[in-house]
Structures are given as C-alpha cells and as structure tokens.
PDB file of C-alpha atoms in Angstrom:
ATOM      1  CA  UNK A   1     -47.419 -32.201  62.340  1.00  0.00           C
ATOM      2  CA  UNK A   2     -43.679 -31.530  63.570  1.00  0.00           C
ATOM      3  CA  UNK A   3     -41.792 -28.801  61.924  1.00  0.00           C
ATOM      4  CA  UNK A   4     -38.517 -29.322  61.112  1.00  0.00           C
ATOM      5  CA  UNK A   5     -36.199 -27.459  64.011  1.00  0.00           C
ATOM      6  CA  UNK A   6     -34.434 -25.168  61.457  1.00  0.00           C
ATOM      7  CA  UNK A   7     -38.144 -23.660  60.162  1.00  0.00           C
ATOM      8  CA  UNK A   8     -39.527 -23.289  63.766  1.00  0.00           C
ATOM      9  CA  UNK A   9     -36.523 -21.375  64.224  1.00  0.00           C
ATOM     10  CA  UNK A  10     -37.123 -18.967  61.380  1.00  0.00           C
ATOM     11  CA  UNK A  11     -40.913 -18.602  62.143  1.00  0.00           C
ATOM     12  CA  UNK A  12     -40.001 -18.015  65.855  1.00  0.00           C
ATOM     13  CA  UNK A  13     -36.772 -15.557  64.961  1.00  0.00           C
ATOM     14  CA  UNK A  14     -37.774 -11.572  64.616  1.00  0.00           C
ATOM     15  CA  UNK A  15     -35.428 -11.859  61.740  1.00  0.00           C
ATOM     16  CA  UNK A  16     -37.311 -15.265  59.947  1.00  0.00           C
ATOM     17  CA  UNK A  17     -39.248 -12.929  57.303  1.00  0.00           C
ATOM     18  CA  UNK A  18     -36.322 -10.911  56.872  1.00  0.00           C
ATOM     19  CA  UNK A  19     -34.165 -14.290  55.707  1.00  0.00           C
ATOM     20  CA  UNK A  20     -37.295 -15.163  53.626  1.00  0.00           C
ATOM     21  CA  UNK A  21     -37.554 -11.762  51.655  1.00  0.00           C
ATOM     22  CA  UNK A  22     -33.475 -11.238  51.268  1.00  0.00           C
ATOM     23  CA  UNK A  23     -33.696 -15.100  49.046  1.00  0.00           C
ATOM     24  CA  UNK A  24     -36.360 -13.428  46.665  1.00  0.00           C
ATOM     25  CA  UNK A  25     -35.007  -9.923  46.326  1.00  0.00           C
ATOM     26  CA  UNK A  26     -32.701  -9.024  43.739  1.00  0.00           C
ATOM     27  CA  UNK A  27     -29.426  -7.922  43.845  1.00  0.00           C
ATOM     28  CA  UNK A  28     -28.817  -4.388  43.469  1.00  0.00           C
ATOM     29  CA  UNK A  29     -24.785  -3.899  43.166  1.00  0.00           C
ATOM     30  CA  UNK A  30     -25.244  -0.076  43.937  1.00  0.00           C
ATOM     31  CA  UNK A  31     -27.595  -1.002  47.073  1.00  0.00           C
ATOM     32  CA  UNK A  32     -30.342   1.233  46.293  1.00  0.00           C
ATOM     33  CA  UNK A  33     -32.169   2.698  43.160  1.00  0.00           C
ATOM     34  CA  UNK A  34     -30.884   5.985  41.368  1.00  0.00           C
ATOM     35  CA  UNK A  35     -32.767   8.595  39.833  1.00  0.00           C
ATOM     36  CA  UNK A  36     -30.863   8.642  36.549  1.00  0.00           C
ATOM     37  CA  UNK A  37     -29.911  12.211  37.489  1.00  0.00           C
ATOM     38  CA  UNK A  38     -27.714  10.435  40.115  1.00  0.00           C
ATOM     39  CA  UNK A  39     -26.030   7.879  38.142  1.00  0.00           C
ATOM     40  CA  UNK A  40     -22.295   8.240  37.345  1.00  0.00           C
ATOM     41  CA  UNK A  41     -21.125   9.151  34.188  1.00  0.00           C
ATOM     42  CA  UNK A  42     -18.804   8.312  31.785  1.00  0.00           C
ATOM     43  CA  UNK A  43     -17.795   8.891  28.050  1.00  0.00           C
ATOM     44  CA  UNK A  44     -16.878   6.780  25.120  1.00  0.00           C
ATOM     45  CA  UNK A  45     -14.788   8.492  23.155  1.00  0.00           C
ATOM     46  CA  UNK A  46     -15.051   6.751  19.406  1.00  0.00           C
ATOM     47  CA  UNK A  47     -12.343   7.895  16.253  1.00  0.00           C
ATOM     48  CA  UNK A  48     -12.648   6.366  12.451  1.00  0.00           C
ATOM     49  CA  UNK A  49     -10.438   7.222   9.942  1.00  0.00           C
ATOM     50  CA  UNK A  50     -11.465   6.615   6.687  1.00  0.00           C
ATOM     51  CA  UNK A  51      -9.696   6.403   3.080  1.00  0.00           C
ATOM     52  CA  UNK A  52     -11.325   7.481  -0.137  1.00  0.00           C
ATOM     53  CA  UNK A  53     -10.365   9.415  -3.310  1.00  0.00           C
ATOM     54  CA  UNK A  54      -9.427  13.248  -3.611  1.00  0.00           C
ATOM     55  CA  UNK A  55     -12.070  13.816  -5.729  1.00  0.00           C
ATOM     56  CA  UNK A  56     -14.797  11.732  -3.591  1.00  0.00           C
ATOM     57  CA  UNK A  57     -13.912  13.641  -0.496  1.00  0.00           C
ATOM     58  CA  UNK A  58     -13.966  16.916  -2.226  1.00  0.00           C
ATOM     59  CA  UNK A  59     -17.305  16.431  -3.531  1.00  0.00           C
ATOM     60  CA  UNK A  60     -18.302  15.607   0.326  1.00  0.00           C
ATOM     61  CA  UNK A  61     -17.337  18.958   1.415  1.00  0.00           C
ATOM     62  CA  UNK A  62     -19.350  20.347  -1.463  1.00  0.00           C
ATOM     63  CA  UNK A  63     -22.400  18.695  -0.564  1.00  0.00           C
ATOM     64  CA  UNK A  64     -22.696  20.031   2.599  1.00  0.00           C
ATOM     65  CA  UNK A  65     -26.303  21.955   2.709  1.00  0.00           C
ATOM     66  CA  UNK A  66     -28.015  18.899   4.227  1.00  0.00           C
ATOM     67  CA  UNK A  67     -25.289  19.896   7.534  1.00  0.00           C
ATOM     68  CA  UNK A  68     -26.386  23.787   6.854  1.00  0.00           C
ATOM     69  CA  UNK A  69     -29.587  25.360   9.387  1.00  0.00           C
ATOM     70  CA  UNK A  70     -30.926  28.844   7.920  1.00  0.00           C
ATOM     71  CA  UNK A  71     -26.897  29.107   5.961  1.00  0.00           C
ATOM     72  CA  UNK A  72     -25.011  27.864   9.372  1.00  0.00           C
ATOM     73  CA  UNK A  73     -22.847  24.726   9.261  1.00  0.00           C
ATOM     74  CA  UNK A  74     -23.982  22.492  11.706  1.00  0.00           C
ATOM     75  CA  UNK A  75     -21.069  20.685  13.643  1.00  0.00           C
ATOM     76  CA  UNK A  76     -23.068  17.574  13.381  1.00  0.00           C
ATOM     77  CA  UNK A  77     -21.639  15.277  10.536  1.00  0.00           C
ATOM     78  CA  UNK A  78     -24.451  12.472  11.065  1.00  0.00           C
ATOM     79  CA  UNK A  79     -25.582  12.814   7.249  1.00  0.00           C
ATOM     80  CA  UNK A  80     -21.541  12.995   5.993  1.00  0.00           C
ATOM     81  CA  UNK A  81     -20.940  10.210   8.346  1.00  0.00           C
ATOM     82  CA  UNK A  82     -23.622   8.447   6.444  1.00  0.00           C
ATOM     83  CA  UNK A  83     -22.948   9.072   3.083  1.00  0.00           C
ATOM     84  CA  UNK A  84     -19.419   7.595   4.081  1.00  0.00           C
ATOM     85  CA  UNK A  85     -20.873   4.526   5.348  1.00  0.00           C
ATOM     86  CA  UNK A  86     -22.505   4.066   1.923  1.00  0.00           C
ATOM     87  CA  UNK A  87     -19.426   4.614   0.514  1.00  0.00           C
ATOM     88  CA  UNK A  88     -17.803   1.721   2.609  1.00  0.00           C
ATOM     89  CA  UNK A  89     -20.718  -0.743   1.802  1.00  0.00           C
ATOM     90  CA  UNK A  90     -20.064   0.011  -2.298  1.00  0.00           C
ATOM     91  CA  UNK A  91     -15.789  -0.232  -2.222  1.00  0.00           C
ATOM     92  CA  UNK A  92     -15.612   3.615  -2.862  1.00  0.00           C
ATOM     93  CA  UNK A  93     -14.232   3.873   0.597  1.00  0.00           C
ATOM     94  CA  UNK A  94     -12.529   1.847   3.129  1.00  0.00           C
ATOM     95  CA  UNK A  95     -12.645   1.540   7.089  1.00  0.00           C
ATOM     96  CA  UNK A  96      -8.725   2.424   7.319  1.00  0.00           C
ATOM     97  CA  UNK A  97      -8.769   2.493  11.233  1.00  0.00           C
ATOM     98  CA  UNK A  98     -11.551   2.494  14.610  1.00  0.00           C
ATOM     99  CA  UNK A  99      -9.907   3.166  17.875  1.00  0.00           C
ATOM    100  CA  UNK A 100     -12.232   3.805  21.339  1.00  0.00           C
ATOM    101  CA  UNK A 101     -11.927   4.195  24.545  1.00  0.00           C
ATOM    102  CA  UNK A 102     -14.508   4.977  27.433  1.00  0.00           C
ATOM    103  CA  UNK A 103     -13.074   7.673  30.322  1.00  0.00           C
ATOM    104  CA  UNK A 104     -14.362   9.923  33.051  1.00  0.00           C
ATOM    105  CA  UNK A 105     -14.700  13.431  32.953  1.00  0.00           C
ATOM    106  CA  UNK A 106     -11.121  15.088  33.618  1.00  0.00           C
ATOM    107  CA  UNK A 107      -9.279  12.192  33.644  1.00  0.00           C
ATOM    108  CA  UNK A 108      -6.632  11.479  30.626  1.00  0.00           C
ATOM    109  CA  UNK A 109      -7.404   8.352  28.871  1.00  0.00           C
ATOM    110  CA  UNK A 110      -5.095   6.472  26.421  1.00  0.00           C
ATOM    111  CA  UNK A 111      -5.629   3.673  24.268  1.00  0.00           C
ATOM    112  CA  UNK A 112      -2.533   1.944  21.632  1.00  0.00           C
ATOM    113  CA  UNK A 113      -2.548  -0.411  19.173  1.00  0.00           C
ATOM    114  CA  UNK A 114       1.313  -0.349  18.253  1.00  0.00           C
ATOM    115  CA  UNK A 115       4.585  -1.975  17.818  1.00  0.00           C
ATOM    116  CA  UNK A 116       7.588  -0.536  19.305  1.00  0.00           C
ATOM    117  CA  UNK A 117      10.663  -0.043  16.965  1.00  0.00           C
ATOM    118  CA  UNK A 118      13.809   0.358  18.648  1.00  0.00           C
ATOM    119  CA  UNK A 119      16.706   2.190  16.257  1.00  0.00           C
ATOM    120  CA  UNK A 120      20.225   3.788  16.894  1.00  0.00           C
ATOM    121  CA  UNK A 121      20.424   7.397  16.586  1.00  0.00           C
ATOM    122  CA  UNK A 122      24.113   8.070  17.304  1.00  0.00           C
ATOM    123  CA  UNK A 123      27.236   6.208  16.160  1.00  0.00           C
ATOM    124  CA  UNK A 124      30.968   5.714  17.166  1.00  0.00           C
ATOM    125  CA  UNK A 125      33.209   6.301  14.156  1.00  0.00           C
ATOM    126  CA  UNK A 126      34.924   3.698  12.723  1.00  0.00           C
ATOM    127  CA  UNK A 127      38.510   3.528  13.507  1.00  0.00           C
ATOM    128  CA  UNK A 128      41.672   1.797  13.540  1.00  0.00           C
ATOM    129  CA  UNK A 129      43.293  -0.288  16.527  1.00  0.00           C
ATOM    130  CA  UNK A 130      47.784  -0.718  16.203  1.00  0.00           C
ATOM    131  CA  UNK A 131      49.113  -2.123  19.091  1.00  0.00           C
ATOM    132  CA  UNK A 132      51.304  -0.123  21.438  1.00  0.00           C
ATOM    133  CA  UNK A 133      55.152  -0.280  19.604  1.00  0.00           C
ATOM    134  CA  UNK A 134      54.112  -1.224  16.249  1.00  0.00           C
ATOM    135  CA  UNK A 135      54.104   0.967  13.371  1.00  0.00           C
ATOM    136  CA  UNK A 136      50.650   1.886  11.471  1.00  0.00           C
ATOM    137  CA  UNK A 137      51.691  -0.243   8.305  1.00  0.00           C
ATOM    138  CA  UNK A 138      51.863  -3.600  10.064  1.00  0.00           C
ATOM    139  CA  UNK A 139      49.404  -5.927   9.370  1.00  0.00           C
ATOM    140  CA  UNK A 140      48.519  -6.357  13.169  1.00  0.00           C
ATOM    141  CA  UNK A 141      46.058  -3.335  12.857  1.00  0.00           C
ATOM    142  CA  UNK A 142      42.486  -3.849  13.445  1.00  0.00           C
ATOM    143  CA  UNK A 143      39.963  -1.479  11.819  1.00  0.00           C
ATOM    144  CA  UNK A 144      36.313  -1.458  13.522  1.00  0.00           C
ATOM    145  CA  UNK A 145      32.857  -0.709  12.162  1.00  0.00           C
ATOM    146  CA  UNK A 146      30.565   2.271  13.704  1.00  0.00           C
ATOM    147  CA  UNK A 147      28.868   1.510  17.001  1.00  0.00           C
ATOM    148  CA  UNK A 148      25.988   2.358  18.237  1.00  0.00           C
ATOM    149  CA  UNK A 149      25.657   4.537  20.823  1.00  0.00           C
ATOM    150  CA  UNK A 150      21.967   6.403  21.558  1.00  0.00           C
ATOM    151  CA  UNK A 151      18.742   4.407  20.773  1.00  0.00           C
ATOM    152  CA  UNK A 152      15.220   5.724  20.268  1.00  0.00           C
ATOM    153  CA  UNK A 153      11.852   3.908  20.301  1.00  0.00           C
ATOM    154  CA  UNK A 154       9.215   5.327  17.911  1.00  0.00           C
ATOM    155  CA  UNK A 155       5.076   3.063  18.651  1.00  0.00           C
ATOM    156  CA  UNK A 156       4.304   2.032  15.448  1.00  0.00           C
ATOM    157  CA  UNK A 157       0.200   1.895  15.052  1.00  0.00           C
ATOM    158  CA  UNK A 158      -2.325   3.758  16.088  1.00  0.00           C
ATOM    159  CA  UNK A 159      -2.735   5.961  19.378  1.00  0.00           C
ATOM    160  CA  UNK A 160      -5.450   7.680  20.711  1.00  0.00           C
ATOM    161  CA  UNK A 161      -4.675   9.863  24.043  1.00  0.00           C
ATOM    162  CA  UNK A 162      -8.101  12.067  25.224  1.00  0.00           C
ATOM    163  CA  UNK A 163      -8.812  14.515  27.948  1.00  0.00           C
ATOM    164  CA  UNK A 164     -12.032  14.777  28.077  1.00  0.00           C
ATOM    165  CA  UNK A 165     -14.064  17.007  30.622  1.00  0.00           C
ATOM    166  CA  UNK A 166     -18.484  16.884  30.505  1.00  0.00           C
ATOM    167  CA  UNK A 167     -20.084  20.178  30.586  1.00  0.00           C
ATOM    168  CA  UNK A 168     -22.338  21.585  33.030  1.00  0.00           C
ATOM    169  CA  UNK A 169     -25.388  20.971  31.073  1.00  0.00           C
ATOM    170  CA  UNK A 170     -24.476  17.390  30.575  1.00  0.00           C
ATOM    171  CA  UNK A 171     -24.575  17.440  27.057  1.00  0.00           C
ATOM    172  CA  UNK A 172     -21.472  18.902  25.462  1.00  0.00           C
ATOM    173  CA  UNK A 173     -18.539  17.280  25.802  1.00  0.00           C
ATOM    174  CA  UNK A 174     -14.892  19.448  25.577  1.00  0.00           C
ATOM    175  CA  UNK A 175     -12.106  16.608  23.894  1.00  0.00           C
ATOM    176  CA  UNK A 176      -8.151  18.191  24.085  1.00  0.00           C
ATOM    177  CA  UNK A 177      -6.979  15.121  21.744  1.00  0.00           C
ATOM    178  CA  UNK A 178      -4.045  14.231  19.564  1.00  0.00           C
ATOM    179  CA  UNK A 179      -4.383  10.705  17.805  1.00  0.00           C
ATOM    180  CA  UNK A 180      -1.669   9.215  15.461  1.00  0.00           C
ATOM    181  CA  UNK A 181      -1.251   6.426  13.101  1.00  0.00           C
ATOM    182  CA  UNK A 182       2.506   5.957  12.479  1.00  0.00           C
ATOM    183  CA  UNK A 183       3.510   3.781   9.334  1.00  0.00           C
ATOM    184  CA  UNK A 184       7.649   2.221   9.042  1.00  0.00           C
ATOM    185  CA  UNK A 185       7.820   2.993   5.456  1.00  0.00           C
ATOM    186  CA  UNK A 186      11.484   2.297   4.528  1.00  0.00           C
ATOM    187  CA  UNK A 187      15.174   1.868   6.032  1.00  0.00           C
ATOM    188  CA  UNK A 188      17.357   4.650   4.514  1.00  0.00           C
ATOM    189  CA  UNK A 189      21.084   3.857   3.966  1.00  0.00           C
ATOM    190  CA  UNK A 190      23.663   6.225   5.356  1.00  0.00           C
ATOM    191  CA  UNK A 191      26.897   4.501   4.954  1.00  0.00           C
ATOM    192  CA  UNK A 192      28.731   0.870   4.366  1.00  0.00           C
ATOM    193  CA  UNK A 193      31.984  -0.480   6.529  1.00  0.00           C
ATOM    194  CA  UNK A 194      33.740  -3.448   5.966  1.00  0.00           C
ATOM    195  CA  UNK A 195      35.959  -5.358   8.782  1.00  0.00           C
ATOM    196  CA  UNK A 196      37.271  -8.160   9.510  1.00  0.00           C
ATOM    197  CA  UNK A 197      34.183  -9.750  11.258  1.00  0.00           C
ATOM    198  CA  UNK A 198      32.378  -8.341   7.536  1.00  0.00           C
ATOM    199  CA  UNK A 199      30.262  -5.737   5.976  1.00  0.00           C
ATOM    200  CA  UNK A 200      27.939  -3.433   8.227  1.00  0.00           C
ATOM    201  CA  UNK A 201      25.342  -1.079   6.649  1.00  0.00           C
ATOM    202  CA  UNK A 202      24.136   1.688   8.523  1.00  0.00           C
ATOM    203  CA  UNK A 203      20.816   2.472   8.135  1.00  0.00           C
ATOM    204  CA  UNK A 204      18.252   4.916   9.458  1.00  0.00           C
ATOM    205  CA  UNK A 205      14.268   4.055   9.563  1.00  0.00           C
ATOM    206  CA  UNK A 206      11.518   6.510   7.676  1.00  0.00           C
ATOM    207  CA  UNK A 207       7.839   7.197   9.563  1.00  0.00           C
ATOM    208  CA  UNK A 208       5.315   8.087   7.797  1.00  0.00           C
ATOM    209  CA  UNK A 209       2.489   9.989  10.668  1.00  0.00           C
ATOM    210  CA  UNK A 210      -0.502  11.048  10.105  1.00  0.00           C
ATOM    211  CA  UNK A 211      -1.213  13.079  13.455  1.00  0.00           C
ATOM    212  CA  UNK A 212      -4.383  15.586  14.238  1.00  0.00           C
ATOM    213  CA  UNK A 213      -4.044  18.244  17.829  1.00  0.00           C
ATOM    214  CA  UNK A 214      -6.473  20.053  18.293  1.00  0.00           C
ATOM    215  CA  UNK A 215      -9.715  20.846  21.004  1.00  0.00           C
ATOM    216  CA  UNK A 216     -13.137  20.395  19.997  1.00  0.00           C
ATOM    217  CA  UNK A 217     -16.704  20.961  21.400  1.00  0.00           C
ATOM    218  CA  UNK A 218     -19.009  17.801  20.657  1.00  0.00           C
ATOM    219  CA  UNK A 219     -22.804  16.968  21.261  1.00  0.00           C
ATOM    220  CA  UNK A 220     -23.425  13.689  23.057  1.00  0.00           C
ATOM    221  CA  UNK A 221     -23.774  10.751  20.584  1.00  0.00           C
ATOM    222  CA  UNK A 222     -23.091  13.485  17.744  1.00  0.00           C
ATOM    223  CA  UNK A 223     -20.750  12.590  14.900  1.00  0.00           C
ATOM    224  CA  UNK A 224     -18.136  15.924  14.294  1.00  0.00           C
ATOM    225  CA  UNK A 225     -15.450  16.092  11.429  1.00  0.00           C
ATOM    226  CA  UNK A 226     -11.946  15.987  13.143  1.00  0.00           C
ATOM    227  CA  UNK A 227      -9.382  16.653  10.371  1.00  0.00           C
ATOM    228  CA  UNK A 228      -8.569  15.306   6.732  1.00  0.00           C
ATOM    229  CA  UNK A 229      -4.854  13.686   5.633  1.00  0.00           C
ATOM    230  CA  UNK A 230      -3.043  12.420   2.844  1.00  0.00           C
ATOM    231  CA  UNK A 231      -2.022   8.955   3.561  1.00  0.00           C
ATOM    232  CA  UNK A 232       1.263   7.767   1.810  1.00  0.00           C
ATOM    233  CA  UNK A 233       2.047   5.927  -1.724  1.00  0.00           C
ATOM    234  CA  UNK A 234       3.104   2.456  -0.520  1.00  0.00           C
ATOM    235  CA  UNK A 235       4.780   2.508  -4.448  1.00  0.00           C
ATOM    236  CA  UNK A 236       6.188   5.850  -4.263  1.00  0.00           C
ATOM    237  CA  UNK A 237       7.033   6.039   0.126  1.00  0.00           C
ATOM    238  CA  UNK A 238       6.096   9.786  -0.012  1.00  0.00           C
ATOM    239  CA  UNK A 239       2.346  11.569   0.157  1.00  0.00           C
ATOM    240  CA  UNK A 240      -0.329  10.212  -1.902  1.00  0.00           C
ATOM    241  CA  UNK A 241      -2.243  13.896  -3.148  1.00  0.00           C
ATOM    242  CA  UNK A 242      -5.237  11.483  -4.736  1.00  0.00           C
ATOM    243  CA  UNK A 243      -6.133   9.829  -1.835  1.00  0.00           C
ATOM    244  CA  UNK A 244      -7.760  11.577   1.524  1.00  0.00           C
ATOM    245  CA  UNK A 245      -8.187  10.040   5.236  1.00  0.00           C
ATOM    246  CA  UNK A 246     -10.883  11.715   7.558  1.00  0.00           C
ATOM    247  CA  UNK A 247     -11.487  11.129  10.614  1.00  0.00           C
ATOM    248  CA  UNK A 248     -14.766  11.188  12.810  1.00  0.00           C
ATOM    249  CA  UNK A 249     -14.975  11.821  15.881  1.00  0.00           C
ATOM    250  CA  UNK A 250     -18.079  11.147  18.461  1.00  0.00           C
ATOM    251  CA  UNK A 251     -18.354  10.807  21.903  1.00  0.00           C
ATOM    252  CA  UNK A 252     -21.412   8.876  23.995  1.00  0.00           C
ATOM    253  CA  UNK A 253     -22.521   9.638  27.402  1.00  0.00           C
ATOM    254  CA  UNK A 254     -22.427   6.178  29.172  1.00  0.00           C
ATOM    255  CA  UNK A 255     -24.324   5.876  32.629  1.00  0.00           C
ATOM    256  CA  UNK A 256     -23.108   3.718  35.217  1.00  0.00           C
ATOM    257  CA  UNK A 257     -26.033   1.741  36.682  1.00  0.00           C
ATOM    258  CA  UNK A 258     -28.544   2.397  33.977  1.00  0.00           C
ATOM    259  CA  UNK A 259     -30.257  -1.247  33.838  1.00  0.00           C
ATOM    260  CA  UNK A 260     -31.032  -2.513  30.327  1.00  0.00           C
ATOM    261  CA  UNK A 261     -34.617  -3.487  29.548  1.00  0.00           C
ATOM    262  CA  UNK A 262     -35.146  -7.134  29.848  1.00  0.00           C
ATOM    263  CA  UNK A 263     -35.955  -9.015  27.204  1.00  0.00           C
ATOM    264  CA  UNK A 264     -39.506 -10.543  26.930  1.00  0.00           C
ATOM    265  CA  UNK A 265     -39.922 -14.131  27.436  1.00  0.00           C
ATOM    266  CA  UNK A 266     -39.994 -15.982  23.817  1.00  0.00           C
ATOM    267  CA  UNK A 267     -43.287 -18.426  23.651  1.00  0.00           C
ATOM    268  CA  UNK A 268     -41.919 -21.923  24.132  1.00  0.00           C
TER     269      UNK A 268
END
C-alpha cells in the first residue's frame, strides 16, 4: 500500500510526532500550568446603596448581636447584608444603586455612570450701548442682557473611584475610596432681563450629593458597612430625615488563569 507523500513525510520527519501531539493538545494561553500560588491577582471591588425607612435601618443597627463574637463587632455585615436582601425581595427596601469595577493591586480604578451638566458660573452685567455723539435719551440706545462668562461641568450619576492595594497575607484588602451619586434637583432663579431680542432668566442649577471618603480594611469576599445617608425629598428638594441609604461594600479576590470546572456531559 502507497502512503500518501505528505504522511511519509511526517512518519519520516524527527518532528512528525511532534505535529501529531501539538493537533490534540490543548491550548494553554499562559503556556504552562500555575500553581494557584502563582496566578495573578486581581480585585472586584462591588458598592450597593440601598434605600429603606429611618426606622427600618435603625432597628438594623440594633440587631446587631448576630455580627457580635464574645461582645466584639465583627466587620463582616454578611447577616445585615442579608436581612437587607429580604428586605428588597418584600418592598421594604429598594436596590437604589450597584456600581463595580475589577482593578489590580495599587493601581487607581474608576468607574461612571453620569451625565455631564455644563452651567455658567460668572456673568457680564447688563448694560447699555449709545452711539458715539448721541445723547443717553435717544432712542438709538441698545440695552443688553448678562453674558456668560465662566462655565463649570458637574457628572451627574454615580462614580466610584478605588485605590485598592492586597495585603501581604493575601486576604485583606486596604480600599482609599470616595463614591458619589449626584442628583440635578432644581434650577434656582437669580435674576430676569428684558431686551430687545426678549426676556432672559438667569438661573443657577441645585445638586443634591450623597458622597462617602473614607479608608477601610476588608476580608476577601466579605460584605463591610461603608456609610449611611439621607437621600433627598423629590416633593420637598431638601433632605429626606425618614428615609436612609447604606451602602455595602465587598471586595473579591479574582485569579487570573484559574480554569473553571467543566461541566459534565448531559446524557443525550
């Protein structure tokens, strides 16, 4: 029997069992297998805000001996995190905000869901143009409304900027954090002009921000209690005392490499 020329070539090559074994080996992107002590790591950095009643949150913090070891608060807020997620699934409580992002040790991370709004900040008075020669009480004047001279944006949303570094144990994680959620709430009026082009109101915006800094210690894949705010009265534009947002915080180790289990074959 003649072989076709290609195969005798591969039987007869010193490299014919390598090209055989390369077709049925698979692909390993990091081109060699790593104790999990080796792999790279990263963390995902996970915030939730969430909105319930004064009086529900207050009885939250009261209820705290199932977070309590031998009298000490525990920093993990697994069971508060819990009884909030109950709270969500029967209306008492809503999911006002999630924002996450995934970073390396020591490197900043930033992640915004937001709208820019562009305003004035500083005007040109109104005034009064005669021409050169003319007196004041002619009616060749022109009078001109304020201009606009100095603009600011402010992100309207939610922002979530994270330095987070991995301790040497690789199991606590140090977060130096500062997330916002900025609300337009109304347009104040400072003034009205009339020209001859027409009418011109000037009017400044109002933010409402609820914003948490501060540096925290966290347990991988630990839930921690980040802060507590009063969110505003959308009838009233000012704080809202009889509502409360918290805000979780938790952070996950994430290794780079770590291959999933594969998923047994279903019976056909």
């Amino acid at each position: 029997m003649k072989l076709p020329i290609a195969f005798a070539i591969a039987l007869c090559s010193p490299f014919g069992h390598f090209a055989f074994s390369q077709e049925t080996e698979e692909f390993n992107p990091l081109g060699r297998d790593l104790p999990i002590e080796e792999m790279s790591l990263q963390l995902r950095i996970q915030l939730e805000w969430i909105e319930m009643d004064h009086e529900t949150f207050t009885a939250l913090l009261e209820d705290e001996e199932s977070m309590k070891v031998q009298g000490r608060l525990s920093a993990d807020a697994g069971p508060l995190r819990e009884s909030c997620r109950e709270l969500v699934k029967e209306k008492d409580a809503r999911m006002l905000e999630t924002a996450m992002v995934i970073a390396r040790s020591g490197q900043r991370a930033k992640v915004e869901s937001i709208t820019e709004y562009i305003y004035p900040t500083e005007y040109d008075p109104p005034g009064m143009i005669v021409p050169s020669g003319e007196a004041k009480t002619t009616a060749t004047k022109f009078r001109y409304t304020p201009n606009p001279t100095a603009f600011e944006t402010r992100n309207l949303g939610v922002t979530l900027e994270v330095d987070p570094v991995l301790g040497a144990d690789s199991k606590t994680i140090d977060l130096n954090l500062a997330p916002e959620i900025v609300y337009l709430v109304d347009q104040e009026t400072y003034g009205e002009f009339e020209s001859e082009s027409g009418e011109v109101e000037i009017v400044m915006p109002t933010f409402y921000t609820m914003k948490t800094t501060t540096q925290i210690t966290l347990i991988d894949g630990e839930y921690t209690l980040l802060g507590a705010h009063s969110p505003f009265n959308e009838d009233t534009l000012r704080t809202d005392p009889e509502r409360k947002v918290i805000i979780f915080a938790k952070v996950d180790i994430v290794y780079a490499g770590l291959e999933l289990p594969k998923p047994e074959p279903t019976a056909e």
